[in-house]
């Protein structure tokens, strides 16, 4: 993972929407489970579960047991994720057979660090920002779209950022980074290079963004970068209901980097999820649970819909990588239940390419 600046606090206000009576009745069924435990704790099951535990097929011990996967809160762990980073596909085997995941969704931030240095106020003129944004909008940067693509822009890096550059000096002499007599670090990029970095920015996302699973499948959510969670659009989160009928307000905690969250999907249907800190940047995903047919997307107006604006340009002081809002992601052709079932999984890149090419 890359070293990524912390996100600004969202100005997202907490809005409570009245729960429709019908939904209240439905929610009552979940409340006994919901109020009796915290994230990652075991659901009280029948006594026999506690007896006669059998050794796992591969001899693993530790880690979650089947009853640890709560129907609302799944199972969260700050322990080392066997599938974190560049792990092999057989990493799933590190989990006991009865809770072994068969799919992985990674929680990502893709924001080049060099680009972030150019977002300080006053570094780029408004004209330069507008030109760069226009060149990046379709995702393909062409030098001819810029008046002065080779114009060089130099920024002074905050003193705290010198460490990494020094580290890389021995192996790879950076042409772009120079040390001044005051030991200040500067970084120079051309307008074209800044535009290219902006086009590479795919920001906050789940990978894949769309996933098909079978009822009973366990999905492993891997926190590759900090400050992410997985929450269902649900009336009890004050949101539109975007989970199958009878499914509760599924939610992970914030998953620490290197940790993971397991969730077992049981009820067939379409599930829409958002990352609480990053929904305003379009970080949402869809899981389709099916035995083979294509379930209908059902949306109930029980609360706030997905955000229709992506505020990422505010985060970048006006530079705009032209990324979809939460609403646009969930309305994309790439993430229709039909397409997700057809493809099995749909990458974030596919969603972004559709959006950038869709003007
Ligand atoms: Cu996130």
mmCIF file of C-alpha atoms and ligand atoms in Angstrom:
data_model
loop_
_atom_site.group_PDB
_atom_site.id
_atom_site.type_symbol
_atom_site.label_atom_id
_atom_site.label_comp_id
_atom_site.label_asym_id
_atom_site.label_seq_id
_atom_site.Cartn_x
_atom_site.Cartn_y
_atom_site.Cartn_z
ATOM 1 C CA UNK A 1 0.000 0.000 0.000
ATOM 2 C CA UNK A 2 1.027 3.587 -0.394
ATOM 3 C CA UNK A 3 1.338 6.216 2.257
ATOM 4 C CA UNK A 4 -1.848 8.157 1.884
ATOM 5 C CA UNK A 5 -2.870 11.365 3.582
ATOM 6 C CA UNK A 6 -5.722 11.137 6.009
ATOM 7 C CA UNK A 7 -9.063 12.189 4.617
ATOM 8 C CA UNK A 8 -10.784 15.327 5.688
ATOM 9 C CA UNK A 9 -13.676 14.851 8.044
ATOM 10 C CA UNK A 10 -16.873 14.687 6.101
ATOM 11 C CA UNK A 11 -19.514 17.246 6.792
ATOM 12 C CA UNK A 12 -22.046 14.497 6.500
ATOM 13 C CA UNK A 13 -24.825 15.259 8.899
ATOM 14 C CA UNK A 14 -26.599 12.525 10.797
ATOM 15 C CA UNK A 15 -30.205 12.420 9.709
ATOM 16 C CA UNK A 16 -32.694 10.131 11.298
ATOM 17 C CA UNK A 17 -35.554 9.045 9.101
ATOM 18 C CA UNK A 18 -38.695 7.580 10.600
ATOM 19 C CA UNK A 19 -38.884 3.863 10.092
ATOM 20 C CA UNK A 20 -42.000 2.731 8.275
ATOM 21 C CA UNK A 21 -44.225 0.575 10.456
ATOM 22 C CA UNK A 22 -43.861 -2.480 8.287
ATOM 23 C CA UNK A 23 -40.114 -2.144 8.423
ATOM 24 C CA UNK A 24 -40.174 -1.600 12.153
ATOM 25 C CA UNK A 25 -41.792 -4.976 12.571
ATOM 26 C CA UNK A 26 -39.166 -6.521 10.398
ATOM 27 C CA UNK A 27 -36.411 -4.750 12.315
ATOM 28 C CA UNK A 28 -37.784 -6.020 15.619
ATOM 29 C CA UNK A 29 -36.709 -9.504 14.655
ATOM 30 C CA UNK A 30 -33.140 -8.348 14.281
ATOM 31 C CA UNK A 31 -33.066 -6.252 17.430
ATOM 32 C CA UNK A 32 -32.652 -9.189 19.767
ATOM 33 C CA UNK A 33 -29.464 -10.024 17.938
ATOM 34 C CA UNK A 34 -28.400 -6.428 17.426
ATOM 35 C CA UNK A 35 -28.596 -5.170 20.967
ATOM 36 C CA UNK A 36 -27.110 -8.218 22.600
ATOM 37 C CA UNK A 37 -23.576 -7.983 21.292
ATOM 38 C CA UNK A 38 -20.789 -5.967 19.831
ATOM 39 C CA UNK A 39 -18.941 -6.448 16.603
ATOM 40 C CA UNK A 40 -17.152 -9.708 16.216
ATOM 41 C CA UNK A 41 -18.646 -11.382 19.236
ATOM 42 C CA UNK A 42 -20.231 -14.758 19.011
ATOM 43 C CA UNK A 43 -23.921 -15.299 18.532
ATOM 44 C CA UNK A 44 -25.399 -17.398 21.302
ATOM 45 C CA UNK A 45 -26.118 -20.736 19.712
ATOM 46 C CA UNK A 46 -27.313 -24.019 21.003
ATOM 47 C CA UNK A 47 -25.129 -25.605 23.668
ATOM 48 C CA UNK A 48 -24.000 -28.427 21.477
ATOM 49 C CA UNK A 49 -21.858 -26.007 19.461
ATOM 50 C CA UNK A 50 -19.547 -25.646 22.392
ATOM 51 C CA UNK A 51 -18.874 -29.322 22.660
ATOM 52 C CA UNK A 52 -17.039 -31.798 20.553
ATOM 53 C CA UNK A 53 -15.180 -29.320 18.352
ATOM 54 C CA UNK A 54 -13.494 -31.184 15.591
ATOM 55 C CA UNK A 55 -10.002 -30.317 14.419
ATOM 56 C CA UNK A 56 -10.003 -28.528 11.104
ATOM 57 C CA UNK A 57 -9.147 -30.348 7.956
ATOM 58 C CA UNK A 58 -5.829 -28.548 7.593
ATOM 59 C CA UNK A 59 -5.032 -28.529 11.260
ATOM 60 C CA UNK A 60 -5.553 -24.817 11.738
ATOM 61 C CA UNK A 61 -6.428 -23.548 15.129
ATOM 62 C CA UNK A 62 -7.472 -20.103 16.230
ATOM 63 C CA UNK A 63 -9.427 -17.693 14.088
ATOM 64 C CA UNK A 64 -13.181 -17.543 13.905
ATOM 65 C CA UNK A 65 -15.572 -20.428 14.439
ATOM 66 C CA UNK A 66 -18.782 -20.699 12.408
ATOM 67 C CA UNK A 67 -20.858 -19.215 15.229
ATOM 68 C CA UNK A 68 -18.582 -16.176 15.322
ATOM 69 C CA UNK A 69 -19.958 -14.917 12.010
ATOM 70 C CA UNK A 70 -22.796 -12.721 13.222
ATOM 71 C CA UNK A 71 -25.708 -12.203 10.798
ATOM 72 C CA UNK A 72 -25.461 -8.432 11.308
ATOM 73 C CA UNK A 73 -21.855 -7.731 12.314
ATOM 74 C CA UNK A 74 -20.028 -10.558 10.584
ATOM 75 C CA UNK A 75 -16.636 -11.214 12.133
ATOM 76 C CA UNK A 76 -14.013 -8.503 12.407
ATOM 77 C CA UNK A 77 -10.359 -9.106 13.167
ATOM 78 C CA UNK A 78 -7.427 -6.804 13.731
ATOM 79 C CA UNK A 79 -5.156 -9.850 13.505
ATOM 80 C CA UNK A 80 -2.978 -10.302 10.459
ATOM 81 C CA UNK A 81 -5.078 -11.022 7.384
ATOM 82 C CA UNK A 82 -3.741 -14.192 5.714
ATOM 83 C CA UNK A 83 -4.904 -12.753 2.372
ATOM 84 C CA UNK A 84 -3.580 -9.211 2.900
ATOM 85 C CA UNK A 85 -1.371 -7.553 0.304
ATOM 86 C CA UNK A 86 -0.043 -9.782 -2.478
ATOM 87 C CA UNK A 87 -1.021 -13.104 -0.912
ATOM 88 C CA UNK A 88 -1.570 -16.155 -3.130
ATOM 89 C CA UNK A 89 -5.043 -17.411 -3.919
ATOM 90 C CA UNK A 90 -4.585 -20.371 -1.583
ATOM 91 C CA UNK A 91 -4.528 -17.917 1.348
ATOM 92 C CA UNK A 92 -8.197 -18.785 1.923
ATOM 93 C CA UNK A 93 -6.949 -22.136 3.230
ATOM 94 C CA UNK A 94 -5.589 -20.378 6.306
ATOM 95 C CA UNK A 95 -9.190 -20.158 7.484
ATOM 96 C CA UNK A 96 -10.950 -23.081 9.039
ATOM 97 C CA UNK A 97 -13.027 -24.936 6.469
ATOM 98 C CA UNK A 98 -16.366 -24.081 8.048
ATOM 99 C CA UNK A 99 -15.744 -20.330 7.780
ATOM 100 C CA UNK A 100 -13.402 -20.358 4.808
ATOM 101 C CA UNK A 101 -14.044 -17.432 2.447
ATOM 102 C CA UNK A 102 -14.525 -18.133 -1.226
ATOM 103 C CA UNK A 103 -14.237 -14.489 -2.366
ATOM 104 C CA UNK A 104 -12.168 -11.470 -1.425
ATOM 105 C CA UNK A 105 -13.040 -7.792 -1.649
ATOM 106 C CA UNK A 106 -10.202 -5.337 -1.012
ATOM 107 C CA UNK A 107 -10.674 -1.899 0.536
ATOM 108 C CA UNK A 108 -8.506 0.596 -1.318
ATOM 109 C CA UNK A 109 -7.353 4.175 -1.676
ATOM 110 C CA UNK A 110 -5.655 4.929 -4.962
ATOM 111 C CA UNK A 111 -4.248 8.444 -4.775
ATOM 112 C CA UNK A 112 -0.666 9.015 -6.007
ATOM 113 C CA UNK A 113 1.298 10.714 -3.262
ATOM 114 C CA UNK A 114 3.136 12.956 -5.730
ATOM 115 C CA UNK A 115 -0.168 14.283 -6.996
ATOM 116 C CA UNK A 116 -1.293 15.244 -3.539
ATOM 117 C CA UNK A 117 1.715 17.588 -3.232
ATOM 118 C CA UNK A 118 0.306 19.630 -6.119
ATOM 119 C CA UNK A 119 -3.038 20.209 -4.456
ATOM 120 C CA UNK A 120 -1.796 22.907 -2.076
ATOM 121 C CA UNK A 121 -3.625 26.190 -2.693
ATOM 122 C CA UNK A 122 -1.896 28.438 -5.226
ATOM 123 C CA UNK A 123 0.379 25.787 -6.746
ATOM 124 C CA UNK A 124 -1.711 25.587 -9.911
ATOM 125 C CA UNK A 125 -3.671 28.446 -11.445
ATOM 126 C CA UNK A 126 -7.397 28.008 -11.972
ATOM 127 C CA UNK A 127 -6.770 27.993 -15.724
ATOM 128 C CA UNK A 128 -4.267 25.153 -15.350
ATOM 129 C CA UNK A 129 -6.659 23.211 -13.108
ATOM 130 C CA UNK A 130 -9.528 23.644 -15.583
ATOM 131 C CA UNK A 131 -7.360 22.501 -18.479
ATOM 132 C CA UNK A 132 -6.028 19.479 -16.596
ATOM 133 C CA UNK A 133 -9.557 18.491 -15.514
ATOM 134 C CA UNK A 134 -10.837 18.746 -19.086
ATOM 135 C CA UNK A 135 -7.951 16.595 -20.360
ATOM 136 C CA UNK A 136 -8.532 13.953 -17.662
ATOM 137 C CA UNK A 137 -12.344 13.812 -17.906
ATOM 138 C CA UNK A 138 -12.431 10.911 -20.394
ATOM 139 C CA UNK A 139 -9.641 9.098 -18.538
ATOM 140 C CA UNK A 140 -7.184 9.333 -21.445
ATOM 141 C CA UNK A 141 -4.718 12.212 -21.297
ATOM 142 C CA UNK A 142 -3.507 13.574 -24.620
ATOM 143 C CA UNK A 143 -0.770 16.227 -24.598
ATOM 144 C CA UNK A 144 -2.568 18.066 -27.393
ATOM 145 C CA UNK A 145 -5.416 18.776 -24.966
ATOM 146 C CA UNK A 146 -3.090 20.978 -22.931
ATOM 147 C CA UNK A 147 -1.876 24.451 -23.949
ATOM 148 C CA UNK A 148 1.510 23.971 -22.355
ATOM 149 C CA UNK A 149 1.977 20.282 -21.488
ATOM 150 C CA UNK A 150 5.710 20.589 -20.784
ATOM 151 C CA UNK A 151 5.417 23.554 -18.431
ATOM 152 C CA UNK A 152 7.121 22.620 -15.178
ATOM 153 C CA UNK A 153 5.560 23.165 -11.788
ATOM 154 C CA UNK A 154 7.682 22.880 -8.648
ATOM 155 C CA UNK A 155 6.388 22.357 -5.140
ATOM 156 C CA UNK A 156 8.210 22.334 -1.832
ATOM 157 C CA UNK A 157 7.393 19.224 0.114
ATOM 158 C CA UNK A 158 6.608 19.538 3.798
ATOM 159 C CA UNK A 159 9.656 18.566 5.863
ATOM 160 C CA UNK A 160 7.900 15.467 7.160
ATOM 161 C CA UNK A 161 7.917 13.958 3.693
ATOM 162 C CA UNK A 162 11.663 13.827 3.160
ATOM 163 C CA UNK A 163 12.172 10.450 4.730
ATOM 164 C CA UNK A 164 10.872 8.334 1.888
ATOM 165 C CA UNK A 165 12.866 10.201 -0.725
ATOM 166 C CA UNK A 166 16.088 9.648 1.159
ATOM 167 C CA UNK A 167 15.275 5.988 1.437
ATOM 168 C CA UNK A 168 14.909 5.614 -2.302
ATOM 169 C CA UNK A 169 18.073 7.559 -3.146
ATOM 170 C CA UNK A 170 20.387 4.561 -3.069
ATOM 171 C CA UNK A 171 18.369 2.359 -5.347
ATOM 172 C CA UNK A 172 16.819 4.851 -7.674
ATOM 173 C CA UNK A 173 18.048 8.403 -8.034
ATOM 174 C CA UNK A 174 14.962 10.515 -8.399
ATOM 175 C CA UNK A 175 15.343 13.142 -11.085
ATOM 176 C CA UNK A 176 12.331 14.934 -9.859
ATOM 177 C CA UNK A 177 13.338 15.401 -6.280
ATOM 178 C CA UNK A 178 16.140 17.809 -5.414
ATOM 179 C CA UNK A 179 17.580 18.683 -2.099
ATOM 180 C CA UNK A 180 18.183 22.368 -1.523
ATOM 181 C CA UNK A 181 20.777 23.780 0.836
ATOM 182 C CA UNK A 182 18.085 24.167 3.498
ATOM 183 C CA UNK A 183 17.414 20.455 3.156
ATOM 184 C CA UNK A 184 14.026 21.345 1.746
ATOM 185 C CA UNK A 185 12.678 18.829 -0.705
ATOM 186 C CA UNK A 186 11.124 19.999 -3.903
ATOM 187 C CA UNK A 187 9.264 18.078 -6.549
ATOM 188 C CA UNK A 188 8.884 19.160 -10.162
ATOM 189 C CA UNK A 189 6.327 17.766 -12.577
ATOM 190 C CA UNK A 190 5.082 18.992 -15.934
ATOM 191 C CA UNK A 191 1.441 19.876 -16.463
ATOM 192 C CA UNK A 192 1.173 16.724 -18.575
ATOM 193 C CA UNK A 193 2.602 14.567 -15.786
ATOM 194 C CA UNK A 194 0.188 16.080 -13.267
ATOM 195 C CA UNK A 195 -2.707 15.324 -15.619
ATOM 196 C CA UNK A 196 -1.483 11.753 -16.077
ATOM 197 C CA UNK A 197 -1.275 11.231 -12.313
ATOM 198 C CA UNK A 198 -4.779 12.631 -11.924
ATOM 199 C CA UNK A 199 -6.085 10.216 -14.574
ATOM 200 C CA UNK A 200 -4.476 7.326 -12.663
ATOM 201 C CA UNK A 201 -6.300 8.361 -9.501
ATOM 202 C CA UNK A 202 -9.169 6.000 -8.803
ATOM 203 C CA UNK A 203 -9.538 7.110 -5.183
ATOM 204 C CA UNK A 204 -11.592 5.263 -2.579
ATOM 205 C CA UNK A 205 -13.064 1.974 -3.737
ATOM 206 C CA UNK A 206 -13.902 -1.667 -3.187
ATOM 207 C CA UNK A 207 -12.128 -4.142 -5.468
ATOM 208 C CA UNK A 208 -14.076 -5.730 -7.003
ATOM 209 C CA UNK A 209 -16.959 -3.252 -6.960
ATOM 210 C CA UNK A 210 -19.487 -5.901 -7.970
ATOM 211 C CA UNK A 211 -19.454 -9.541 -6.851
ATOM 212 C CA UNK A 212 -21.654 -12.603 -7.288
ATOM 213 C CA UNK A 213 -21.749 -15.157 -4.485
ATOM 214 C CA UNK A 214 -23.823 -18.249 -3.735
ATOM 215 C CA UNK A 215 -26.036 -18.447 -0.636
ATOM 216 C CA UNK A 216 -23.815 -19.594 2.225
ATOM 217 C CA UNK A 217 -20.633 -18.144 0.738
ATOM 218 C CA UNK A 218 -18.275 -16.255 3.026
ATOM 219 C CA UNK A 219 -16.662 -13.076 1.686
ATOM 220 C CA UNK A 220 -13.366 -11.787 3.063
ATOM 221 C CA UNK A 221 -13.050 -7.988 3.127
ATOM 222 C CA UNK A 222 -9.352 -7.064 3.283
ATOM 223 C CA UNK A 223 -8.338 -3.639 4.589
ATOM 224 C CA UNK A 224 -5.411 -2.765 2.334
ATOM 225 C CA UNK A 225 -5.613 0.928 3.291
ATOM 226 C CA UNK A 226 -6.927 2.720 6.385
ATOM 227 C CA UNK A 227 -10.280 4.052 7.485
ATOM 228 C CA UNK A 228 -12.750 1.842 5.624
ATOM 229 C CA UNK A 229 -15.880 -0.012 6.584
ATOM 230 C CA UNK A 230 -18.660 -1.994 4.939
ATOM 231 C CA UNK A 231 -22.258 -1.027 5.787
ATOM 232 C CA UNK A 232 -25.489 -2.025 4.074
ATOM 233 C CA UNK A 233 -27.889 0.585 2.788
ATOM 234 C CA UNK A 234 -30.587 -0.082 5.348
ATOM 235 C CA UNK A 235 -33.453 1.793 6.966
ATOM 236 C CA UNK A 236 -31.872 1.390 10.387
ATOM 237 C CA UNK A 237 -28.813 3.221 9.103
ATOM 238 C CA UNK A 238 -31.158 6.030 8.023
ATOM 239 C CA UNK A 239 -30.721 5.043 4.398
ATOM 240 C CA UNK A 240 -32.747 3.697 1.526
ATOM 241 C CA UNK A 241 -33.253 -0.019 2.021
ATOM 242 C CA UNK A 242 -31.088 -1.768 -0.563
ATOM 243 C CA UNK A 243 -30.845 -5.282 0.812
ATOM 244 C CA UNK A 244 -33.186 -8.259 0.337
ATOM 245 C CA UNK A 245 -36.385 -8.321 2.357
ATOM 246 C CA UNK A 246 -35.756 -9.389 5.948
ATOM 247 C CA UNK A 247 -32.006 -8.770 5.920
ATOM 248 C CA UNK A 248 -30.752 -6.679 8.847
ATOM 249 C CA UNK A 249 -28.517 -3.587 9.043
ATOM 250 C CA UNK A 250 -25.306 -5.390 8.148
ATOM 251 C CA UNK A 251 -22.176 -3.500 9.168
ATOM 252 C CA UNK A 252 -18.505 -4.005 9.809
ATOM 253 C CA UNK A 253 -16.571 -1.800 12.195
ATOM 254 C CA UNK A 254 -13.811 0.365 10.690
ATOM 255 C CA UNK A 255 -11.411 -2.358 9.653
ATOM 256 C CA UNK A 256 -7.813 -1.628 10.676
ATOM 257 C CA UNK A 257 -5.143 -1.872 7.975
ATOM 258 C CA UNK A 258 -3.880 -5.427 7.709
ATOM 259 C CA UNK A 259 -7.017 -6.735 9.386
ATOM 260 C CA UNK A 260 -10.110 -8.189 7.815
ATOM 261 C CA UNK A 261 -13.855 -8.614 8.048
ATOM 262 C CA UNK A 262 -15.724 -11.809 7.202
ATOM 263 C CA UNK A 263 -19.370 -11.903 6.222
ATOM 264 C CA UNK A 264 -21.492 -14.929 5.347
ATOM 265 C CA UNK A 265 -24.255 -14.189 2.840
ATOM 266 C CA UNK A 266 -27.364 -16.338 3.245
ATOM 267 C CA UNK A 267 -30.445 -14.642 1.759
ATOM 268 C CA UNK A 268 -30.542 -14.447 -2.045
ATOM 269 C CA UNK A 269 -30.901 -10.979 -3.536
ATOM 270 C CA UNK A 270 -29.017 -7.764 -4.219
ATOM 271 C CA UNK A 271 -27.029 -6.035 -1.454
ATOM 272 C CA UNK A 272 -25.694 -2.485 -1.743
ATOM 273 C CA UNK A 273 -22.925 -1.411 0.620
ATOM 274 C CA UNK A 274 -21.212 1.875 1.416
ATOM 275 C CA UNK A 275 -18.029 2.785 3.229
ATOM 276 C CA UNK A 276 -19.213 5.231 5.930
ATOM 277 C CA UNK A 277 -16.194 7.595 5.740
ATOM 278 C CA UNK A 278 -15.958 7.473 1.934
ATOM 279 C CA UNK A 279 -19.488 7.196 0.523
ATOM 280 C CA UNK A 280 -19.206 10.909 -0.314
ATOM 281 C CA UNK A 281 -16.310 9.914 -2.601
ATOM 282 C CA UNK A 282 -18.321 7.183 -4.313
ATOM 283 C CA UNK A 283 -17.032 4.224 -2.274
ATOM 284 C CA UNK A 284 -19.907 1.774 -2.664
ATOM 285 C CA UNK A 285 -20.277 -1.793 -3.868
ATOM 286 C CA UNK A 286 -22.885 -4.359 -4.806
ATOM 287 C CA UNK A 287 -23.045 -8.045 -3.927
ATOM 288 C CA UNK A 288 -25.501 -10.349 -5.696
ATOM 289 C CA UNK A 289 -26.374 -13.525 -3.811
ATOM 290 C CA UNK A 290 -27.848 -16.107 -6.150
ATOM 291 C CA UNK A 291 -28.168 -19.768 -7.016
ATOM 292 C CA UNK A 292 -28.033 -18.849 -10.672
ATOM 293 C CA UNK A 293 -30.987 -16.651 -11.518
ATOM 294 C CA UNK A 294 -30.703 -12.859 -11.597
ATOM 295 C CA UNK A 295 -32.412 -11.348 -8.550
ATOM 296 C CA UNK A 296 -34.230 -8.039 -8.793
ATOM 297 C CA UNK A 297 -32.745 -4.916 -7.303
ATOM 298 C CA UNK A 298 -35.214 -3.704 -4.687
ATOM 299 C CA UNK A 299 -35.028 -0.183 -3.325
ATOM 300 C CA UNK A 300 -37.300 1.070 -0.553
ATOM 301 C CA UNK A 301 -37.539 4.774 0.193
ATOM 302 C CA UNK A 302 -36.837 4.358 3.879
ATOM 303 C CA UNK A 303 -34.179 7.062 4.147
ATOM 304 C CA UNK A 304 -31.344 8.889 2.476
ATOM 305 C CA UNK A 305 -30.446 7.674 -1.035
ATOM 306 C CA UNK A 306 -26.835 7.205 -2.193
ATOM 307 C CA UNK A 307 -25.005 10.534 -2.620
ATOM 308 C CA UNK A 308 -25.379 12.081 -6.067
ATOM 309 C CA UNK A 309 -22.228 14.181 -5.880
ATOM 310 C CA UNK A 310 -18.659 13.000 -5.558
ATOM 311 C CA UNK A 311 -16.800 15.597 -3.484
ATOM 312 C CA UNK A 312 -13.341 14.247 -4.312
ATOM 313 C CA UNK A 313 -12.403 17.447 -6.239
ATOM 314 C CA UNK A 314 -12.823 19.399 -2.981
ATOM 315 C CA UNK A 315 -10.337 17.037 -1.379
ATOM 316 C CA UNK A 316 -7.895 17.787 -4.236
ATOM 317 C CA UNK A 317 -8.367 21.577 -4.203
ATOM 318 C CA UNK A 318 -10.253 21.552 -7.497
ATOM 319 C CA UNK A 319 -8.357 18.868 -9.400
ATOM 320 C CA UNK A 320 -11.028 16.465 -10.616
ATOM 321 C CA UNK A 321 -10.289 12.884 -11.697
ATOM 322 C CA UNK A 322 -13.929 12.621 -12.834
ATOM 323 C CA UNK A 323 -15.019 9.730 -10.662
ATOM 324 C CA UNK A 324 -18.623 8.594 -10.203
ATOM 325 C CA UNK A 325 -20.726 9.474 -7.167
ATOM 326 C CA UNK A 326 -22.196 6.689 -5.027
ATOM 327 C CA UNK A 327 -25.476 7.056 -6.927
ATOM 328 C CA UNK A 328 -23.695 6.894 -10.302
ATOM 329 C CA UNK A 329 -21.742 3.783 -9.283
ATOM 330 C CA UNK A 330 -24.888 1.932 -8.217
ATOM 331 C CA UNK A 331 -26.731 3.091 -11.365
ATOM 332 C CA UNK A 332 -23.925 2.009 -13.693
ATOM 333 C CA UNK A 333 -24.417 -0.572 -16.422
ATOM 334 C CA UNK A 334 -21.393 -2.404 -15.039
ATOM 335 C CA UNK A 335 -23.138 -2.995 -11.718
ATOM 336 C CA UNK A 336 -26.576 -4.097 -12.884
ATOM 337 C CA UNK A 337 -27.430 -7.393 -11.187
ATOM 338 C CA UNK A 338 -27.519 -8.986 -14.679
ATOM 339 C CA UNK A 339 -23.983 -7.884 -15.478
ATOM 340 C CA UNK A 340 -22.605 -8.822 -12.068
ATOM 341 C CA UNK A 341 -24.102 -12.324 -12.395
ATOM 342 C CA UNK A 342 -22.802 -12.604 -15.975
ATOM 343 C CA UNK A 343 -19.299 -11.487 -15.055
ATOM 344 C CA UNK A 344 -19.029 -13.030 -11.592
ATOM 345 C CA UNK A 345 -17.096 -9.992 -10.439
ATOM 346 C CA UNK A 346 -16.790 -6.472 -11.827
ATOM 347 C CA UNK A 347 -13.691 -4.395 -11.161
ATOM 348 C CA UNK A 348 -13.725 -0.798 -9.978
ATOM 349 C CA UNK A 349 -11.753 0.102 -13.090
ATOM 350 C CA UNK A 350 -14.651 -1.068 -15.261
ATOM 351 C CA UNK A 351 -17.060 1.179 -13.368
ATOM 352 C CA UNK A 352 -14.702 4.166 -13.649
ATOM 353 C CA UNK A 353 -14.046 3.600 -17.355
ATOM 354 C CA UNK A 354 -17.762 3.440 -18.067
ATOM 355 C CA UNK A 355 -18.335 6.677 -16.188
ATOM 356 C CA UNK A 356 -15.451 8.560 -17.766
ATOM 357 C CA UNK A 357 -16.392 7.368 -21.214
ATOM 358 C CA UNK A 358 -20.074 7.908 -20.715
ATOM 359 C CA UNK A 359 -20.289 11.630 -21.420
HETATM 360 CU CU1 LIG B 1 -13.490 3.680 2.546
#
